[in-house]
Coordinates of C-alpha atoms in Angstrom, one line a residue:
A1 CA 0.0 0.0 0.0
R2 CA 2.9 2.3 0.9
R3 CA 4.5 1.5 -2.4
G4 CA 1.3 2.2 -4.3
A5 CA 0.9 5.6 -2.6
H6 CA 4.5 6.5 -3.4
L7 CA 3.9 5.6 -7.0
L8 CA 0.7 7.7 -7.1
R9 CA 2.6 10.7 -5.7
L10 CA 5.3 10.3 -8.4
L11 CA 2.8 10.0 -11.2
T12 CA 0.9 13.0 -9.9
I13 CA 4.1 15.1 -9.8
W14 CA 5.4 14.0 -13.2
S15 CA 1.9 14.3 -14.8
F16 CA 1.8 17.9 -13.5
V17 CA 5.2 18.6 -15.0
G18 CA 4.3 16.9 -18.3
I19 CA 0.8 18.3 -18.6
V20 CA 0.9 21.7 -16.9
A21 CA 4.4 23.0 -16.2
L22 CA 6.4 22.2 -19.3
P23 CA 3.6 22.9 -21.8
G24 CA 2.8 26.1 -19.9
L25 CA 6.5 27.3 -20.1
A26 CA 6.7 26.3 -23.8
F27 CA 3.5 28.1 -24.6
T28 CA 4.5 31.2 -22.7
A29 CA 7.9 31.2 -24.4
Y30 CA 6.2 30.9 -27.8
L31 CA 3.9 33.8 -27.1
V32 CA 6.6 36.0 -25.7
A33 CA 9.5 35.3 -28.0
I34 CA 8.2 33.6 -31.2
A35 CA 4.6 34.4 -31.9
S36 CA 4.1 37.0 -34.7
P37 CA 2.1 40.0 -33.6
Q38 CA -1.3 40.3 -35.3
Y39 CA -3.0 43.6 -36.2
V40 CA -6.8 44.1 -36.6
A41 CA -8.5 46.3 -39.2
E42 CA -12.2 47.0 -38.4
A43 CA -15.0 48.3 -40.6
R44 CA -18.6 48.9 -39.9
F45 CA -21.4 48.9 -42.4
T46 CA -25.1 48.4 -43.0
V47 CA -26.8 46.4 -45.8
R48 CA -29.8 48.3 -47.1
G49 CA -32.4 47.4 -49.6
G50 CA -34.4 44.4 -50.9
L51 CA -37.4 46.8 -51.4
P52 CA -37.5 50.5 -51.8
V53 CA -38.7 52.5 -48.8
G54 CA -42.3 53.4 -49.4
M55 CA -44.3 56.5 -48.5
D56 CA -47.3 56.6 -46.3
G57 CA -50.4 58.7 -46.8
I58 CA -49.1 61.8 -45.2
G59 CA -45.7 61.7 -46.9
G60 CA -43.7 59.9 -44.1
G61 CA -41.3 57.2 -44.8
I62 CA -42.2 53.6 -44.1
N63 CA -39.2 51.7 -42.7
V64 CA -38.0 48.5 -44.2
P65 CA -39.1 45.6 -42.0
T66 CA -36.5 44.2 -39.6
A67 CA -36.9 40.7 -41.0
L68 CA -35.9 42.1 -44.5
I69 CA -32.9 43.8 -43.1
V70 CA -31.8 40.6 -41.4
Q71 CA -32.3 38.6 -44.6
D72 CA -30.3 41.0 -46.8
T73 CA -27.6 41.2 -44.2
Q74 CA -27.3 37.5 -43.8
V75 CA -26.8 37.2 -47.6
I76 CA -23.8 39.4 -47.5
L77 CA -22.4 37.9 -44.3
Q78 CA -22.6 34.4 -45.6
F79 CA -20.8 35.4 -48.7
M80 CA -18.0 37.1 -46.7
K81 CA -17.4 33.8 -44.9
S82 CA -17.5 31.7 -48.0
R83 CA -15.0 30.1 -50.4
A84 CA -16.1 32.6 -53.0
M85 CA -14.7 35.4 -50.9
V86 CA -11.4 33.5 -50.4
E87 CA -11.1 33.1 -54.2
S88 CA -11.9 36.7 -54.8
L89 CA -9.2 37.8 -52.2
N90 CA -6.7 35.5 -53.9
R91 CA -7.4 37.2 -57.3
E92 CA -7.4 40.7 -56.0
V93 CA -4.7 40.9 -53.3
G94 CA -3.0 37.5 -53.2
Y95 CA -4.4 36.4 -49.9
E96 CA -2.5 33.2 -49.6
R97 CA 0.8 34.9 -50.4
L98 CA 0.2 37.5 -47.7
Y99 CA -0.3 34.9 -45.0
Q100 CA 2.5 32.6 -46.2
S101 CA 5.2 35.2 -45.7
G102 CA 8.5 34.0 -44.1
S103 CA 8.3 36.7 -41.5
I104 CA 5.3 35.0 -39.9
D105 CA 6.0 32.3 -37.2
W106 CA 5.6 28.8 -38.3
L107 CA 2.5 28.0 -36.2
S108 CA 0.6 31.1 -37.3
R109 CA 1.6 30.9 -41.0
L110 CA -0.7 29.6 -43.7
R111 CA 0.8 26.4 -45.1
S112 CA 1.7 26.5 -48.7
N113 CA -0.1 24.3 -51.3
Q114 CA -3.1 24.0 -49.0
A115 CA -6.5 22.8 -50.3
I116 CA -9.0 25.7 -50.8
E117 CA -11.2 24.3 -48.0
K118 CA -8.4 24.6 -45.5
V119 CA -7.6 28.1 -46.7
E120 CA -11.3 28.9 -46.2
K121 CA -11.1 27.7 -42.6
Y122 CA -7.9 29.8 -42.1
W123 CA -9.7 32.9 -43.4
Q124 CA -12.7 32.3 -41.1
Q125 CA -10.3 32.1 -38.1
H126 CA -8.7 35.4 -39.1
M127 CA -11.9 37.4 -39.7
G128 CA -14.8 38.3 -37.5
L129 CA -18.4 39.3 -38.2
A130 CA -21.0 40.6 -35.7
V131 CA -24.5 42.0 -36.3
Q132 CA -26.4 44.4 -34.0
L133 CA -30.2 44.0 -34.1
P134 CA -32.5 45.6 -34.8
S135 CA -30.3 48.3 -36.4
G136 CA -28.6 45.8 -38.7
I137 CA -25.1 47.4 -38.1
C138 CA -22.4 44.9 -39.1
T139 CA -18.9 44.9 -37.5
F140 CA -16.3 43.3 -39.8
T141 CA -12.7 42.6 -38.5
V142 CA -9.6 41.2 -40.3
R143 CA -6.5 40.0 -38.6
A144 CA -3.2 40.1 -40.4
F145 CA 0.5 40.2 -39.5
S146 CA 1.0 43.8 -40.5
P147 CA -1.3 46.8 -40.2
D148 CA -1.2 47.5 -44.0
D149 CA -2.0 43.9 -44.9
A150 CA -5.0 44.0 -42.5
V151 CA -6.3 47.1 -44.2
T152 CA -5.6 45.8 -47.7
V153 CA -7.5 42.5 -47.0
A154 CA -10.4 44.3 -45.3
N155 CA -10.9 46.7 -48.2
A156 CA -10.7 43.9 -50.7
A157 CA -13.3 42.0 -48.8
L158 CA -15.7 45.0 -48.7
T159 CA -15.1 45.5 -52.5
A160 CA -15.9 41.9 -53.2
A161 CA -19.1 42.2 -51.1
E162 CA -20.1 45.3 -53.0
Q163 CA -19.5 43.5 -56.2
I164 CA -21.8 40.6 -55.2
V165 CA -24.4 43.2 -54.2
N166 CA -24.1 44.8 -57.7
D167 CA -24.5 41.4 -59.3
M168 CA -27.6 40.7 -57.2
N169 CA -28.9 44.2 -58.2
A170 CA -28.3 43.4 -61.9
K171 CA -30.0 40.0 -61.7
M172 CA -33.0 41.5 -59.9
R173 CA -33.2 44.3 -62.5
D174 CA -32.9 41.9 -65.4
D175 CA -35.5 39.6 -64.1
T176 CA -37.9 42.4 -63.4
M177 CA -37.4 44.0 -66.8
A178 CA -37.7 40.6 -68.6
L179 CA -40.9 39.8 -66.8
A180 CA -42.4 43.3 -67.4
Q181 CA -41.5 43.2 -71.1
T182 CA -42.9 39.6 -71.5
E183 CA -46.2 40.7 -69.9
N184 CA -46.3 43.8 -72.1
K185 CA -45.9 41.8 -75.3
R186 CA -48.6 39.4 -74.2
A187 CA -50.9 42.3 -73.3
Q188 CA -50.2 43.9 -76.6
G189 CA -51.0 40.7 -78.5
N190 CA -54.3 40.3 -76.5
L191 CA -55.2 43.9 -77.3
A192 CA -54.6 43.5 -81.0
T193 CA -56.8 40.4 -81.0
A194 CA -59.6 42.1 -79.0
R195 CA -59.5 45.1 -81.5
A196 CA -59.7 42.7 -84.4
N197 CA -62.6 40.9 -82.9
L198 CA -64.4 44.2 -82.2
E199 CA -63.9 45.4 -85.8
R200 CA -65.1 42.0 -87.1
A201 CA -68.2 42.2 -84.9
R202 CA -69.0 45.8 -86.1
N203 CA -68.7 44.7 -89.7
T204 CA -70.8 41.7 -89.2
E205 CA -73.6 43.6 -87.3
G206 CA -73.4 46.5 -89.7
M207 CA -73.2 49.2 -87.0
L208 CA -70.5 50.9 -84.9
N209 CA -72.4 51.2 -81.7
A210 CA -75.6 49.3 -80.9
S211 CA -76.6 51.7 -78.1
E212 CA -76.5 54.7 -80.5
Q213 CA -78.4 52.7 -83.1
S214 CA -81.0 51.6 -80.5
S215 CA -81.4 55.3 -79.4
A216 CA -82.0 56.3 -83.0
V217 CA -84.6 53.6 -83.5
N218 CA -86.4 54.5 -80.3
K219 CA -86.5 58.2 -81.4
L220 CA -88.1 57.1 -84.7
I221 CA -90.6 55.0 -82.8
D222 CA -91.5 58.0 -80.6
D223 CA -91.9 60.3 -83.6
V224 CA -94.1 57.8 -85.4
Q225 CA -96.2 57.2 -82.3
S226 CA -96.7 60.9 -81.9
Q227 CA -97.9 61.1 -85.5
L228 CA -100.2 58.1 -85.0
V229 CA -101.7 59.7 -81.9
K230 CA -102.4 62.9 -83.7
M231 CA -103.9 61.0 -86.7
Q232 CA -106.1 59.0 -84.3
Q233 CA -107.3 62.2 -82.7
D234 CA -108.1 63.6 -86.2
Y235 CA -109.9 60.4 -87.1
D236 CA -112.0 60.5 -83.9
S237 CA -113.0 64.1 -84.4
Q238 CA -114.0 63.7 -88.0
R239 CA -115.9 60.5 -87.3
R240 CA -118.6 62.5 -85.5
Y241 CA -119.5 64.3 -88.6
V242 CA -118.9 62.1 -91.6
R243 CA -119.5 58.4 -92.4
A244 CA -116.8 55.8 -91.8
D245 CA -116.5 55.1 -95.6
A246 CA -115.8 58.8 -96.3
P247 CA -112.7 59.3 -98.4
Q248 CA -110.9 61.4 -95.8
L249 CA -111.5 58.8 -93.1
R250 CA -110.3 56.0 -95.3
N251 CA -107.2 58.1 -96.1
L252 CA -106.6 58.6 -92.4
Q253 CA -107.1 55.0 -91.6
T254 CA -104.6 54.0 -94.3
K255 CA -102.0 56.4 -92.8
M256 CA -102.7 55.1 -89.3
D257 CA -102.3 51.5 -90.5
A258 CA -99.1 52.4 -92.2
A259 CA -97.8 54.2 -89.1
Q260 CA -98.7 51.1 -86.9
K261 CA -96.8 48.8 -89.3
Q262 CA -93.9 51.2 -89.2
I263 CA -93.9 51.1 -85.4
D264 CA -94.1 47.3 -85.4
A265 CA -91.3 47.1 -87.9
L266 CA -89.1 49.5 -85.8
K267 CA -89.8 47.5 -82.7
G268 CA -88.9 44.4 -84.5
Q269 CA -85.5 46.0 -85.2
L270 CA -85.0 46.4 -81.5
T271 CA -86.1 43.1 -80.1
R272 CA -87.3 39.7 -81.4
S273 CA -90.9 38.7 -80.7
P274 CA -91.3 35.4 -78.7
N275 CA -93.2 34.0 -81.6
D276 CA -90.5 34.7 -84.1
K277 CA -88.4 31.7 -85.2
A278 CA -84.6 31.8 -84.6
S279 CA -84.1 30.6 -88.2
G280 CA -84.9 32.2 -91.5
D281 CA -83.7 35.7 -92.3
V282 CA -82.9 36.4 -88.7
G283 CA -79.1 36.0 -88.3
E284 CA -75.9 37.8 -87.7
G285 CA -76.2 41.3 -89.2
K286 CA -80.0 40.7 -89.8
G287 CA -81.3 40.1 -86.3
P288 CA -82.7 42.6 -83.8
I289 CA -80.5 45.3 -82.3
S290 CA -80.8 43.5 -78.9
G291 CA -78.7 40.6 -80.3
S292 CA -76.3 42.9 -82.0
M293 CA -76.0 44.9 -78.7
S294 CA -75.0 41.7 -76.8
R295 CA -72.4 40.7 -79.3
L296 CA -71.0 44.2 -79.7
D297 CA -71.0 44.8 -75.9
Y298 CA -69.1 41.6 -75.3
A299 CA -66.5 42.5 -78.0
Q300 CA -66.3 46.0 -76.5
L301 CA -65.8 44.6 -73.0
E302 CA -63.0 42.4 -74.2
D303 CA -61.4 45.4 -75.9
T304 CA -61.7 47.5 -72.8
I305 CA -60.2 44.9 -70.5
A306 CA -57.4 44.2 -72.9
E307 CA -56.7 48.0 -73.1
K308 CA -56.6 48.3 -69.3
I309 CA -54.3 45.3 -69.0
Y310 CA -52.0 46.8 -71.7
G311 CA -51.9 50.1 -69.9
T312 CA -51.0 48.3 -66.7
S313 CA -48.2 46.4 -68.4
L314 CA -46.8 49.7 -69.9
A315 CA -46.8 51.2 -66.3
A316 CA -45.0 48.0 -65.1
V317 CA -42.3 48.4 -67.8
E318 CA -41.9 52.1 -66.9
Q319 CA -41.5 51.1 -63.2
A320 CA -39.0 48.5 -64.2
H321 CA -37.0 51.1 -66.1
L322 CA -37.0 53.4 -63.0
A323 CA -36.0 50.5 -60.7
S324 CA -33.1 49.6 -63.1
E325 CA -31.7 53.1 -62.5
T326 CA -31.5 52.6 -58.7
K327 CA -30.0 50.1 -56.4
N328 CA -32.3 47.6 -54.7
M329 CA -29.5 46.7 -52.3
Y330 CA -26.3 48.4 -51.3
I331 CA -23.6 48.4 -48.6
N332 CA -23.2 51.6 -46.7
T333 CA -19.7 51.6 -45.0
F334 CA -19.7 54.3 -42.4
V335 CA -16.4 53.2 -40.6
E336 CA -13.6 52.6 -43.0
P337 CA -10.7 50.2 -42.2
V338 CA -7.6 52.0 -40.9
A339 CA -4.1 50.8 -40.0
A340 CA -3.7 49.7 -36.4
Q341 CA -0.9 51.3 -34.3
Q342 CA -0.4 48.3 -32.0
A343 CA -1.0 44.6 -32.2
E344 CA -4.1 43.1 -30.6
Y345 CA -2.9 39.5 -30.8
P346 CA -1.6 37.5 -29.1
K347 CA -3.2 38.6 -25.8
L348 CA -0.5 37.3 -23.4
A349 CA -2.3 37.4 -20.1
I350 CA -5.6 36.0 -21.4
D351 CA -4.0 33.3 -23.6
I352 CA -1.7 32.1 -20.8
I353 CA -4.5 32.0 -18.2
F354 CA -6.8 30.1 -20.6
F355 CA -4.0 27.6 -21.5
L356 CA -3.1 27.0 -17.9
A357 CA -6.7 26.6 -16.9
S358 CA -7.2 24.0 -19.7
A359 CA -4.0 22.2 -18.7
L360 CA -5.0 22.1 -15.1
A361 CA -8.4 20.7 -16.0
I362 CA -6.7 17.9 -18.0
W363 CA -4.2 17.3 -15.2
G364 CA -6.9 17.1 -12.6
T365 CA -8.9 14.6 -14.7
T366 CA -5.7 12.5 -15.1
V367 CA -5.0 12.5 -11.4
L368 CA -8.6 11.5 -10.7
C369 CA -8.4 8.6 -13.1
L370 CA -5.1 7.5 -11.4
I371 CA -6.7 7.5 -8.0
L372 CA -9.7 5.5 -9.2
A373 CA -7.4 3.0 -10.9
R374 CA -5.4 2.6 -7.7
G375 CA -8.6 2.0 -5.7
V376 CA -9.7 -0.7 -8.2
L377 CA -6.4 -2.5 -8.2
A378 CA -6.1 -2.3 -4.5

């Protein structure tokens, strides 16, 4: 038992030396003497857009919804973390070359000939993004091993983000314009068809406007009825003094019969009698005005609807032209990256404390496992 306790004490001491003391000294020496200083360039911006700000009834601005701000912001932030951003930085400023410099310590340096996925992870470790809600203000930081490199990479990243915004704007404008022009062409074709149908209906019915024709026939009926009433009055007044077979009465009777026939004929032009057959000489262009009115009104209604749709499509094309001249989304950078005057990394005190705390936790776990193993073996 005494021999086991002595062995446990030795293992505890040597494990402390191997897990905490030596690694702690090596880590501290690395941070103090070897680790390359890292400088931070910071930029702050907002992503605006998605929909233009509207106006309410009294002329006040209607704010863009918070959910829309978050959505547009996340689009840009996800791009800034992506492989596409790394490839853009490689093209513009030689990102890998900057972080593979021989002046950078070996542990912090980006290894040469790395796969793009590992370069992407390295980029994500040396940049930071934070969003304040509901304002949507984004804080973007870049860590590099010289102040100028940090500013260069930060500016290149913001330029790439602006470019993706411009590409999104162009795509939205192109899609909106293409849709508006397609709808306009279809509305134009429908209007031309409706106009042709209306012209065909007018030619078939032999009139331009059934309502005007009906009004003219009704006026004739009223005039003939007025004449018939006057002749009837004359006939009744003369009938008191002369015989019914008198020439003047027979003349009046003939005129009244002719007037009545004219009235019946004019009424027949307006509507079809229920006793009339649908066949015979009653057809398109020969039937009553009521039938012509239905066909012409239907053709006129189609033409009116097509004209209104065409007008709406023209307005949509004009709105698309106006939208194409403005940005639907843009980055507003109100804090530009500037060169740092002192290094922010490594943070000696915080890094050493964190390392020692982690090492002590591992050592404590190891000692606990040794004590439990001794108890089991005993």
